[in-house]
């Protein structure tokens, strides 16, 4: 992912972004990671790939994963998670409860933040735990 897109914002600019912006990017990064992993590790057809990827990217799965790794996060990462979880989001979840949705948004914010601040090694460490 390092050479995928050249990011031009520095960490100070990323810190000033709304946490929902981090989550917006994090959602894409995580879904791309899961889809790529499934393509590399399986021989599934596209519909089956989609069904399998949903198991990872749905709000409940992301919330559970975040809770599983939370104690391994740095204080800075926990702060990013807190900001993502507490971000005011007017979108109501369709297929999850509000708490799972808040924690999945927090997870996506963390992934997006790490991506946007070019912390690729740490991003990879976290993603590989899925």
MMTF fields as JSON, N, C-alpha, C and O atoms, coordinates in Angstrom:
{
  "mmtfVersion": "1.0.0",
  "mmtfProducer": "UNKNOWN",
  "numBonds": 519,
  "numAtoms": 520,
  "numGroups": 130,
  "numChains": 1,
  "numModels": 1,
  "chainsPerModel": [1],
  "groupsPerChain": [130],
  "chainIdList": ["A"],
  "bondAtomList": [4, 2, 8, 6, 12, 10, 16, 14, 20, 18, 24, 22, 28, 26, 32, 30, 36, 34, 40, 38, 44, 42, 48, 46, 52, 50, 56, 54, 60, 58, 64, 62, 68, 66, 72, 70, 76, 74, 80, 78, 84, 82, 88, 86, 92, 90, 96, 94, 100, 98, 104, 102, 108, 106, 112, 110, 116, 114, 120, 118, 124, 122, 128, 126, 132, 130, 136, 134, 140, 138, 144, 142, 148, 146, 152, 150, 156, 154, 160, 158, 164, 162, 168, 166, 172, 170, 176, 174, 180, 178, 184, 182, 188, 186, 192, 190, 196, 194, 200, 198, 204, 202, 208, 206, 212, 210, 216, 214, 220, 218, 224, 222, 228, 226, 232, 230, 236, 234, 240, 238, 244, 242, 248, 246, 252, 250, 256, 254, 260, 258, 264, 262, 268, 266, 272, 270, 276, 274, 280, 278, 284, 282, 288, 286, 292, 290, 296, 294, 300, 298, 304, 302, 308, 306, 312, 310, 316, 314, 320, 318, 324, 322, 328, 326, 332, 330, 336, 334, 340, 338, 344, 342, 348, 346, 352, 350, 356, 354, 360, 358, 364, 362, 368, 366, 372, 370, 376, 374, 380, 378, 384, 382, 388, 386, 392, 390, 396, 394, 400, 398, 404, 402, 408, 406, 412, 410, 416, 414, 420, 418, 424, 422, 428, 426, 432, 430, 436, 434, 440, 438, 444, 442, 448, 446, 452, 450, 456, 454, 460, 458, 464, 462, 468, 466, 472, 470, 476, 474, 480, 478, 484, 482, 488, 486, 492, 490, 496, 494, 500, 498, 504, 502, 508, 506, 512, 510, 516, 514],
  "bondOrderList": [1, 1, 1, 1, 1, 1, 1, 1, 1, 1, 1, 1, 1, 1, 1, 1, 1, 1, 1, 1, 1, 1, 1, 1, 1, 1, 1, 1, 1, 1, 1, 1, 1, 1, 1, 1, 1, 1, 1, 1, 1, 1, 1, 1, 1, 1, 1, 1, 1, 1, 1, 1, 1, 1, 1, 1, 1, 1, 1, 1, 1, 1, 1, 1, 1, 1, 1, 1, 1, 1, 1, 1, 1, 1, 1, 1, 1, 1, 1, 1, 1, 1, 1, 1, 1, 1, 1, 1, 1, 1, 1, 1, 1, 1, 1, 1, 1, 1, 1, 1, 1, 1, 1, 1, 1, 1, 1, 1, 1, 1, 1, 1, 1, 1, 1, 1, 1, 1, 1, 1, 1, 1, 1, 1, 1, 1, 1, 1, 1],
  "groupList": [{"groupName": "UNK", "atomNameList": ["N", "CA", "C", "O"], "elementList": ["N", "C", "C", "O"], "formalChargeList": [0, 0, 0, 0], "bondAtomList": [1, 0, 2, 1, 3, 2], "bondOrderList": [1, 1, 2], "singleLetterCode": "X", "chemCompType": "L-PEPTIDE LINKING"}],
  "groupTypeList": [0, 0, 0, 0, 0, 0, 0, 0, 0, 0, 0, 0, 0, 0, 0, 0, 0, 0, 0, 0, 0, 0, 0, 0, 0, 0, 0, 0, 0, 0, 0, 0, 0, 0, 0, 0, 0, 0, 0, 0, 0, 0, 0, 0, 0, 0, 0, 0, 0, 0, 0, 0, 0, 0, 0, 0, 0, 0, 0, 0, 0, 0, 0, 0, 0, 0, 0, 0, 0, 0, 0, 0, 0, 0, 0, 0, 0, 0, 0, 0, 0, 0, 0, 0, 0, 0, 0, 0, 0, 0, 0, 0, 0, 0, 0, 0, 0, 0, 0, 0, 0, 0, 0, 0, 0, 0, 0, 0, 0, 0, 0, 0, 0, 0, 0, 0, 0, 0, 0, 0, 0, 0, 0, 0, 0, 0, 0, 0, 0, 0],
  "groupIdList": [1, 2, 3, 4, 5, 6, 7, 8, 9, 10, 11, 12, 13, 14, 15, 16, 17, 18, 19, 20, 21, 22, 23, 24, 25, 26, 27, 28, 29, 30, 31, 32, 33, 34, 35, 36, 37, 38, 39, 40, 41, 42, 43, 44, 45, 46, 47, 48, 49, 50, 51, 52, 53, 54, 55, 56, 57, 58, 59, 60, 61, 62, 63, 64, 65, 66, 67, 68, 69, 70, 71, 72, 73, 74, 75, 76, 77, 78, 79, 80, 81, 82, 83, 84, 85, 86, 87, 88, 89, 90, 91, 92, 93, 94, 95, 96, 97, 98, 99, 100, 101, 102, 103, 104, 105, 106, 107, 108, 109, 110, 111, 112, 113, 114, 115, 116, 117, 118, 119, 120, 121, 122, 123, 124, 125, 126, 127, 128, 129, 130],
  "secStructList": [7, 6, 6, 6, 1, 7, 7, 7, 7, 7, 2, 2, 2, 2, 2, 6, 1, 7, 2, 2, 2, 2, 2, 2, 2, 2, 2, 2, 2, 2, 2, 2, 2, 2, 2, 2, 2, 2, 2, 2, 2, 7, 7, 7, 7, 2, 2, 2, 2, 2, 2, 2, 2, 2, 2, 2, 2, 1, 2, 2, 2, 2, 2, 2, 2, 2, 2, 2, 2, 4, 4, 4, 1, 7, 2, 2, 2, 2, 2, 2, 2, 2, 2, 2, 2, 2, 1, 7, 7, 7, 7, 7, 7, 1, 1, 1, 7, 2, 2, 2, 2, 2, 2, 2, 2, 2, 2, 2, 2, 2, 2, 2, 2, 2, 2, 2, 6, 6, 7, 2, 2, 2, 2, 2, 2, 2, 2, 6, 6, 7],
  "xCoordList": [0.81, 0.0, 0.861, 0.368, 2.118, 2.968, 3.004, 2.993, 3.046, 3.168, 1.83, 1.784, 0.757, -0.555, -0.968, -1.294, -0.952, -1.306, -0.343, -0.083, 0.178, 1.06, 0.21, -0.564, 0.364, -0.376, 0.422, 1.622, -0.238, 0.502, 0.253, 0.99, -0.742, -1.016, -0.039, 0.293, 0.409, 1.283, 0.43, -0.785, 1.08, 0.354, -0.451, -1.547, 0.08, -0.661, -1.975, -2.996, -1.956, -3.185, -4.172, -5.375, -3.669, -4.53, -5.16, -6.332, -4.394, -4.919, -6.09, -6.948, -6.139, -7.219, -8.464, -9.503, -8.364, -9.522, -10.567, -10.227, -11.828, -12.857, -12.644, -12.272, -12.868, -12.702, -13.537, -13.142, -14.676, -15.479, -14.792, -15.08, -13.89, -13.092, -12.085, -11.868, -11.474, -10.569, -11.332, -10.845, -12.54, -13.348, -13.749, -13.791, -14.04, -14.401, -13.274, -13.515, -12.05, -10.895, -10.612, -10.302, -10.719, -10.444, -11.366, -10.943, -12.615, -13.577, -13.072, -13.105, -12.609, -12.099, -10.826, -10.685, -9.906, -8.624, -8.858, -8.274, -9.726, -9.982, -10.686, -10.341, -11.662, -12.366, -11.426, -11.484, -10.569, -9.593, -8.642, -8.312, -8.203, -7.327, -8.018, -7.432, -9.239, -9.976, -10.205, -9.981, -10.644, -10.888, -9.607, -9.614, -8.509, -7.222, -6.79, -6.331, -6.935, -6.567, -7.377, -6.822, -8.665, -9.505, -9.135, -9.134, -8.826, -8.422, -7.106, -6.925, -6.187, -4.886, -4.965, -4.214, -5.867, -5.889, -6.941, -6.935, -7.831, -8.886, -8.986, -8.326, -9.812, -10.118, -11.618, -12.213, -12.209, -13.647, -14.025, -13.227, -15.255, -15.799, -16.294, -16.485, -16.503, -16.844, -18.011, -17.919, -19.09, -20.208, -19.795, -20.127, -19.08, -18.616, -17.586, -17.557, -16.743, -15.802, -16.561, -16.187, -17.632, -18.45, -19.056, -19.012, -19.616, -20.239, -19.206, -19.493, -18.008, -16.946, -16.465, -16.218, -16.333, -15.816, -16.774, -16.336, -18.064, -19.051, -18.823, -19.066, -18.365, -18.112, -17.071, -17.081, -16.175, -15.118, -15.477, -15.119, -16.176, -16.372, -17.677, -17.896, -18.532, -19.768, -19.437, -18.416, -20.302, -20.059, -19.765, -18.833, -20.531, -20.343, -18.943, -18.292, -18.479, -17.158, -16.052, -15.086, -16.187, -15.179, -15.148, -14.075, -16.332, -16.415, -15.749, -14.998, -16.016, -15.421, -13.907, -13.17, -13.448, -12.009, -11.331, -10.27, -11.937, -11.362, -11.261, -10.243, -12.29, -12.261, -11.169, -10.545, -10.94, -9.917, -8.504, -7.655, -8.253, -6.898, -6.691, -5.576, -7.746, -7.693, -6.521, -5.835, -6.283, -5.216, -3.823, -2.863, -3.7, -2.419, -2.147, -1.062, -3.121, -2.967, -2.144, -2.129, -1.47, -0.743, -1.754, -2.927, -1.297, -2.193, -2.701, -3.866, -1.856, -2.267, -3.356, -4.355, -3.159, -4.157, -5.469, -6.543, -5.399, -6.615, -7.339, -8.569, -6.592, -7.204, -7.918, -9.015, -7.295, -7.922, -9.214, -10.238, -9.168, -10.358, -11.445, -12.606, -11.072, -12.058, -12.704, -13.922, -11.897, -12.439, -13.355, -14.392, -12.98, -13.828, -15.131, -16.19, -15.056, -16.254, -17.221, -18.437, -16.68, -17.513, -17.929, -18.649, -17.482, -17.838, -19.346, -19.986, -19.891, -21.333, -21.669, -21.296, -22.369, -22.727, -24.249, -24.883, -24.819, -26.276, -26.817, -28.016, -25.912, -26.322, -26.778, -26.057, -27.945, -28.44, -28.096, -28.337, -27.54, -27.152, -28.378, -29.4, -28.242, -29.338, -29.255, -30.262, -28.055, -27.904, -27.08, -26.492, -27.031, -26.285, -26.893, -27.709, -26.47, -26.942, -26.044, -24.954, -26.51, -25.803, -24.41, -23.459, -24.278, -22.971, -21.958, -20.828, -22.343, -21.443, -21.063, -19.911, -22.027, -21.775, -20.761, -19.877, -20.887, -19.937, -18.529, -17.554, -18.422, -17.105, -16.524, -15.307, -17.373, -16.857, -16.371, -15.373, -17.068, -16.607, -15.266, -14.376, -15.114, -13.846, -12.721, -11.615, -13.007, -12.015, -11.62, -10.437, -12.627, -12.349, -11.568, -10.704, -11.863, -11.112, -9.645, -8.761, -9.384, -8.002, -7.288, -6.166, -7.932, -7.319, -7.067, -5.994, -8.04, -7.888, -6.791, -6.014, -6.726, -5.703, -4.305, -3.416, -4.122, -2.815, -2.441, -1.287, -3.421, -3.172, -2.791, -1.802, -3.577, -3.352, -2.053, -1.455, -1.615, -0.353, 0.827, 1.924, 0.588, 1.639, 2.331, 3.517, 1.601, 2.154, 1.903, 1.206, 2.485, 2.189, 2.598, 1.903, 3.714, 4.156, 3.138, 2.762, 2.695, 1.716, 0.371, -0.303, -0.019, -1.27, -1.25, -2.223, -0.151, -0.007, -0.084, -0.751, 0.597, 0.547, -0.883, -1.268, -1.66, -3.035, -3.892, -4.643, -3.784, -4.594, -4.308, -5.218, -3.071, -2.719, -3.252, -3.178, -3.78, -4.386, -5.82, -6.406, -6.387, -7.759, -7.832, -8.913],
  "yCoordList": [-1.189, 0.0, 1.264, 2.352, 1.124, 2.298, 3.129, 4.358, 2.483, 3.198, 3.385, 3.893, 2.986, 3.022, 4.445, 4.733, 5.313, 6.719, 7.542, 7.214, 8.594, 9.473, 10.408, 11.211, 10.292, 11.135, 12.394, 12.329, 13.553, 14.81, 15.552, 16.483, 15.17, 15.841, 15.335, 14.151, 16.253, 15.816, 15.428, 15.627, 14.875, 14.362, 15.46, 15.2, 16.673, 17.771, 18.051, 18.301, 18.011, 18.219, 17.08, 17.311, 15.859, 14.698, 14.794, 14.461, 15.244, 15.387, 16.35, 16.22, 17.302, 18.296, 17.83, 18.489, 16.72, 16.193, 15.657, 15.204, 15.711, 15.078, 13.561, 12.974, 12.921, 11.47, 10.691, 9.603, 11.235, 10.532, 10.529, 9.671, 11.479, 11.456, 10.314, 9.604, 10.146, 8.992, 7.698, 6.794, 7.614, 6.398, 6.166, 5.023, 7.226, 7.121, 6.45, 5.543, 6.903, 6.304, 4.911, 3.988, 4.764, 3.482, 2.378, 1.232, 2.713, 1.749, 1.193, -0.015, 2.084, 1.665, 0.837, -0.196, 1.291, 0.593, -0.812, -1.78, -0.915, -2.221, -3.158, -4.336, -2.64, -3.504, -3.963, -5.121, -3.081, -3.469, -4.532, -5.49, -4.364, -5.357, -6.721, -7.729, -6.758, -8.024, -8.656, -9.854, -7.873, -8.42, -8.986, -10.065, -8.252, -8.715, -10.001, -10.938, -10.044, -11.236, -12.447, -13.531, -12.267, -13.379, -13.846, -15.046, -12.916, -13.285, -14.048, -15.016, -13.611, -14.276, -15.647, -16.551, -15.815, -17.041, -18.055, -19.185, -17.686, -18.609, -18.655, -17.9, -19.547, -19.633, -19.405, -19.941, -18.612, -18.368, -17.508, -16.715, -17.688, -16.857, -15.545, -15.471, -14.512, -13.193, -13.16, -12.469, -13.874, -13.833, -14.413, -13.854, -15.518, -16.118, -15.233, -15.168, -14.553, -13.6, -12.509, -12.114, -12.033, -10.989, -11.492, -10.798, -12.687, -13.262, -13.408, -13.096, -13.88, -14.044, -12.697, -12.552, -11.714, -10.411, -9.742, -9.043, -9.949, -9.355, -9.821, -9.065, -11.042, -11.567, -10.736, -10.685, -10.085, -9.282, -7.803, -7.138, -7.291, -5.842, -5.361, -4.153, -6.259, -5.806, -5.185, -5.502, -4.312, -3.541, -4.43, -4.153, -5.478, -6.342, -6.961, -7.012, -7.428, -8.054, -7.04, -7.351, -5.838, -4.809, -4.405, -4.212, -4.278, -3.922, -4.995, -4.673, -6.252, -7.349, -7.38, -7.617, -7.142, -7.139, -6.005, -6.203, -4.826, -3.704, -4.021, -3.73, -4.603, -4.953, -5.978, -5.949, -6.879, -7.914, -7.326, -7.792, -6.323, -5.76, -4.502, -3.986, -4.012, -2.711, -2.591, -1.569, -3.599, -3.526, -3.48, -3.106, -3.848, -3.827, -2.479, -2.265, -1.579, -0.284, 0.669, 0.564, 1.586, 2.634, 3.635, 3.615, 4.503, 5.532, 6.45, 6.848, 6.785, 7.634, 6.919, 7.53, 5.636, 4.87, 4.774, 4.857, 4.601, 4.564, 5.902, 5.944, 6.986, 8.305, 8.439, 8.992, 7.935, 7.95, 7.142, 7.575, 5.973, 5.122, 5.873, 5.871, 6.511, 7.257, 8.358, 8.533, 9.095, 10.166, 9.616, 10.209, 8.489, 7.865, 7.357, 7.509, 6.755, 6.215, 7.32, 7.154, 8.454, 9.549, 10.543, 11.5, 10.324, 11.249, 11.242, 10.191, 12.425, 12.531, 12.112, 12.768, 11.021, 10.452, 10.372, 9.744, 11.004, 11.03, 9.868, 9.773, 8.994, 7.825, 6.731, 6.378, 6.215, 5.12, 3.785, 3.593, 2.872, 1.579, 0.756, 0.752, 0.062, -0.787, -2.194, -2.766, -2.742, -4.157, -4.387, -5.456, -3.4, -3.573, -2.682, -1.802, -2.94, -2.068, -0.829, -0.805, 0.18, 1.454, 1.299, 1.916, 0.493, 0.325, -0.315, 0.163, -1.388, -2.01, -1.009, -0.96, -0.215, 0.764, 1.808, 2.209, 2.246, 3.222, 2.637, 3.317, 1.379, 0.751, 0.406, 0.443, 0.076, -0.176, 1.124, 1.131, 2.222, 3.525, 3.859, 4.39, 3.553, 3.786, 2.969, 3.473, 1.706, 0.852, 1.433, 1.527, 1.821, 2.396, 3.696, 3.981, 4.491, 5.732, 5.426, 6.11, 4.41, 4.017, 3.59, 4.024, 2.752, 2.283, 3.464, 3.574, 4.33, 5.507, 6.435, 6.953, 6.647, 7.521, 6.958, 7.685, 5.686, 5.069, 5.162, 5.422, 4.95, 5.048, 6.477, 6.693, 7.435, 8.83, 9.395, 10.288, 8.885, 9.356, 8.48, 8.588, 7.633, 6.804, 5.877, 5.582, 5.42, 4.476, 3.056, 2.259, 2.774, 1.529, 0.273, -0.741, 0.334, -0.844, -1.18, -2.341, -0.167, -0.394, -0.803, -1.675, -0.185, -0.542, -2.007, -2.727, -2.454, -3.85, -4.774, -5.808, -4.405, -5.232, -5.436, -6.548, -4.381, -4.465, -5.272, -6.155, -4.977, -5.676, -7.17, -7.971, -7.546, -8.964, -9.752, -10.98, -9.084, -9.778, -10.227, -10.982, -9.762, -10.156, -11.586, -12.077],
  "zCoordList": [0.0, 0.0, 0.0, -0.298, 0.326, 0.454, -0.828, -0.764, -1.977, -3.241, -3.942, -5.063, -3.305, -3.938, -4.296, -5.447, -3.324, -3.518, -2.679, -1.521, -3.253, -2.487, -1.637, -2.158, -0.339, 0.592, 0.844, 1.112, 0.761, 0.875, 2.185, 2.511, 2.918, 4.189, 5.251, 5.297, 6.098, 7.184, 8.394, 8.4, 9.41, 10.57, 11.271, 11.767, 11.313, 11.943, 11.219, 11.861, 9.892, 9.116, 9.34, 9.458, 9.399, 9.632, 11.026, 11.198, 12.012, 13.374, 13.442, 14.316, 12.547, 12.537, 11.78, 11.829, 11.094, 10.359, 11.34, 12.433, 10.944, 11.779, 11.816, 10.8, 12.952, 13.055, 12.034, 11.616, 11.633, 10.628, 9.26, 8.426, 9.025, 7.793, 7.861, 6.879, 9.03, 9.188, 8.956, 8.277, 9.528, 9.392, 7.939, 7.483, 7.218, 5.797, 5.011, 4.214, 5.242, 4.566, 5.124, 4.371, 6.431, 7.069, 6.586, 6.438, 6.341, 5.805, 4.474, 4.241, 3.615, 2.296, 2.414, 1.758, 3.249, 3.419, 3.959, 3.472, 4.977, 5.579, 4.605, 4.511, 3.888, 2.936, 1.823, 1.409, 1.338, 0.32, 0.863, 0.163, 2.109, 2.724, 2.786, 2.39, 3.274, 3.405, 2.039, 1.868, 1.076, -0.268, -0.87, -1.462, -0.716, -1.25, -0.562, -1.215, 0.745, 1.511, 1.041, 0.856, 0.851, 0.405, -1.003, -1.278, -1.882, -3.246, -3.213, -3.952, -2.355, -2.265, -1.61, -1.978, -0.642, 0.149, -0.279, 0.211, -1.169, -1.586, -3.103, -3.817, -3.561, -4.988, -5.201, -6.136, -4.328, -4.382, -5.581, -6.081, -6.022, -7.092, -6.476, -5.262, -7.296, -6.77, -5.78, -4.766, -6.035, -5.096, -3.738, -2.693, -3.76, -2.507, -1.809, -0.581, -2.581, -1.994, -1.248, -0.143, -1.873, -1.242, 0.067, 1.083, 0.041, 1.238, 2.353, 3.509, 2.013, 3.015, 3.552, 4.749, 2.661, 3.111, 4.09, 5.004, 3.91, 4.816, 6.247, 7.188, 6.422, 7.773, 8.516, 9.746, 7.778, 8.379, 8.474, 9.447, 7.477, 7.398, 8.032, 8.132, 8.454, 9.105, 10.461, 11.071, 10.912, 12.132, 13.331, 14.086, 13.52, 14.684, 14.682, 15.725, 13.533, 13.444, 13.723, 14.42, 13.189, 13.424, 14.898, 15.468, 15.516, 16.932, 17.79, 18.711, 17.499, 18.259, 18.084, 19.041, 16.869, 16.605, 17.375, 17.968, 17.366, 18.102, 19.586, 20.214, 20.146, 21.574, 21.857, 22.918, 20.912, 21.075, 21.102, 21.862, 20.293, 20.195, 21.039, 21.117, 21.663, 22.333, 23.314, 23.321, 24.129, 25.13, 24.505, 25.178, 23.249, 22.552, 21.874, 21.334, 21.901, 21.242, 22.104, 23.331, 21.448, 22.168, 22.728, 22.354, 23.62, 24.166, 23.054, 23.07, 22.105, 20.969, 20.161, 19.783, 19.902, 19.151, 19.924, 19.327, 21.229, 22.053, 21.998, 22.026, 21.922, 21.789, 20.442, 20.367, 19.395, 18.061, 18.109, 17.581, 18.739, 18.881, 19.644, 19.236, 20.742, 21.545, 20.713, 20.749, 19.972, 19.138, 18.056, 17.758, 17.468, 16.451, 17.033, 16.425, 18.203, 18.859, 19.245, 19.142, 19.692, 20.179, 19.103, 19.387, 17.876, 16.796, 16.587, 16.577, 16.421, 16.22, 14.797, 13.825, 14.711, 13.41, 13.346, 14.194, 12.349, 12.235, 11.41, 11.147, 11.013, 10.232, 11.201, 12.134, 10.977, 11.814, 11.16, 9.968, 11.932, 11.363, 10.964, 11.65, 9.834, 9.354, 9.926, 10.343, 9.942, 10.293, 11.549, 11.716, 12.429, 13.666, 14.748, 14.475, 15.977, 17.045, 17.117, 16.545, 17.817, 17.866, 18.48, 18.002, 19.521, 20.164, 19.213, 19.11, 18.517, 17.543, 16.464, 16.032, 16.032, 14.979, 15.461, 14.704, 16.712, 17.26, 17.332, 17.011, 17.751, 17.858, 16.486, 16.302, 15.541, 14.193, 13.565, 12.845, 13.833, 13.364, 14.007, 13.342, 15.287, 15.981, 15.346, 15.153, 15.022, 14.364, 13.01, 12.683, 12.228, 10.913, 11.037, 10.207, 12.068, 12.292, 12.561, 12.043, 13.363, 13.656, 12.377, 12.112, 11.596, 10.341, 9.408, 8.813, 9.285, 8.422, 8.901, 8.099, 10.207, 10.77, 10.493, 10.052, 10.75, 10.501, 9.025, 8.684, 8.16, 6.721, 6.327, 5.627, 6.777, 6.389, 6.951, 6.351, 8.091, 8.679, 8.255, 8.803, 7.295, 6.677, 7.661, 7.512, 8.66, 9.638, 9.126, 9.754, 7.982, 7.272, 8.025, 7.966, 8.727, 9.481, 10.571, 10.737, 11.31, 12.377, 11.8, 12.348, 10.708, 10.037, 9.65, 9.879, 9.066, 8.67, 9.891, 9.842, 10.989, 12.21, 12.682, 13.042, 12.682, 13.154, 12.174, 12.589, 10.903, 9.907, 9.878, 9.668, 10.083, 10.028, 11.214, 11.216, 12.208, 13.35, 13.054, 13.83, 11.933, 11.591, 11.136, 10.811]
}
